[in-house]
């Protein structure tokens, strides 16, 4: 499933309020907090590839405009491709050719499967440290994910994950807000279902909406709350009892009429916006949609139904292609660009993603962002997909799980049938040689 909205035209120069905000932050010292020496990249050409369209794409353009203004000595050439498989196919072909880009964006969950050590070169940690980026300035759980066999291969920009949205007016009428206007805490599945029923009594339709056609994110969040693991090496090893407990809970939400039995990526936020439900489980990147609509809504981490409030998610990160011929100047310019982007990621946070760079994520400016600051803690516990070449964002494992688990919501499959089908599909993927 994609983490952005509808595609936008190719990137072009455009200055907006976030570009101006970047200048303000730089003047205040936040954007350059912790930075070291400025790169000497006069005359360097920097080719950057990314997969950001829609709202994310617009913010990336504004950040790039600010980067150009701050680095006139760099011949900066960004290119945007369609999210998902179109991008990753292009990425693989470009990296294999060795001349396509100097730095590119990918989901951190795809790092191993897309050729760390073959198509992707290590990031010179000492060079990154010159620009003030290292393990002490990046969210630890995300930084650790950037290493393969003890070597750094990625520079994380953000964390994005599944969170809880709530309509304040509806939830106030249902009596499920606390004294501070936040959604009340629940303990265990029964209390959560009771909360949904109270909200449904107000809307007259549903208590919550979620993307039932993409059930992997919901399943993995709850399965991890139960302490479930999934090993995809040699065979498929998982805890069937915990998996069935999760799938039965998801089935029950739909069969009890608390959520629509079928809801896709465009329909889920639309139904939350039009008020047929008072809550939504969805990606943090939906914030701009509801803000533009003038909704009075709040956010908090994914609900802790079976334990801690863990939610499935990922990280957008920068990587360097393998170079047949070393080019120190190009590598330096690429690393400097990534460091600049991290230090200016308050602009990026406007779209909902939580900055990986701690001086921004812990700043007073980020504290003032509503409702982003209310789910900031979720990034510290983001649940990445299991390691495998076919796992991660827009990868085959998610696609297979989404197809199978959707049947649990609409009654086409029992939890037992869905789990058996998922495991068969996963075993076929395990038995398929990695293409990279």
Short mmCIF file of C-alpha atoms in Angstrom, two decimals, residues 139 161 301 354-355 360-364 366-368 371-381:
data_model
loop_
_atom_site.label_atom_id
_atom_site.label_comp_id
_atom_site.label_asym_id
_atom_site.label_seq_id
_atom_site.Cartn_x
_atom_site.Cartn_y
_atom_site.Cartn_z
CA UNK A 139 16.23 7.66 16.90
CA UNK A 161 3.37 4.21 10.93
CA UNK A 301 -0.48 5.93 18.83
CA UNK A 354 8.02 11.82 12.60
CA UNK A 355 11.57 13.11 12.06
CA UNK A 360 14.17 18.28 15.38
CA UNK A 361 11.89 15.63 16.91
CA UNK A 362 12.63 16.92 20.43
CA UNK A 363 12.51 20.62 19.58
CA UNK A 364 10.06 23.20 20.86
CA UNK A 366 7.98 20.15 16.90
CA UNK A 367 6.23 20.24 20.28
CA UNK A 368 4.04 22.99 18.83
CA UNK A 371 -1.50 16.70 16.38
CA UNK A 372 1.93 15.35 15.35
CA UNK A 373 3.49 15.76 18.78
CA UNK A 374 0.71 13.67 20.34
CA UNK A 375 1.89 10.43 18.71
CA UNK A 376 5.62 11.16 18.67
CA UNK A 377 6.32 8.37 21.17
CA UNK A 378 5.03 5.78 18.70
CA UNK A 379 8.14 6.23 16.55
CA UNK A 380 10.28 4.86 19.38
CA UNK A 381 8.42 1.55 19.15
#
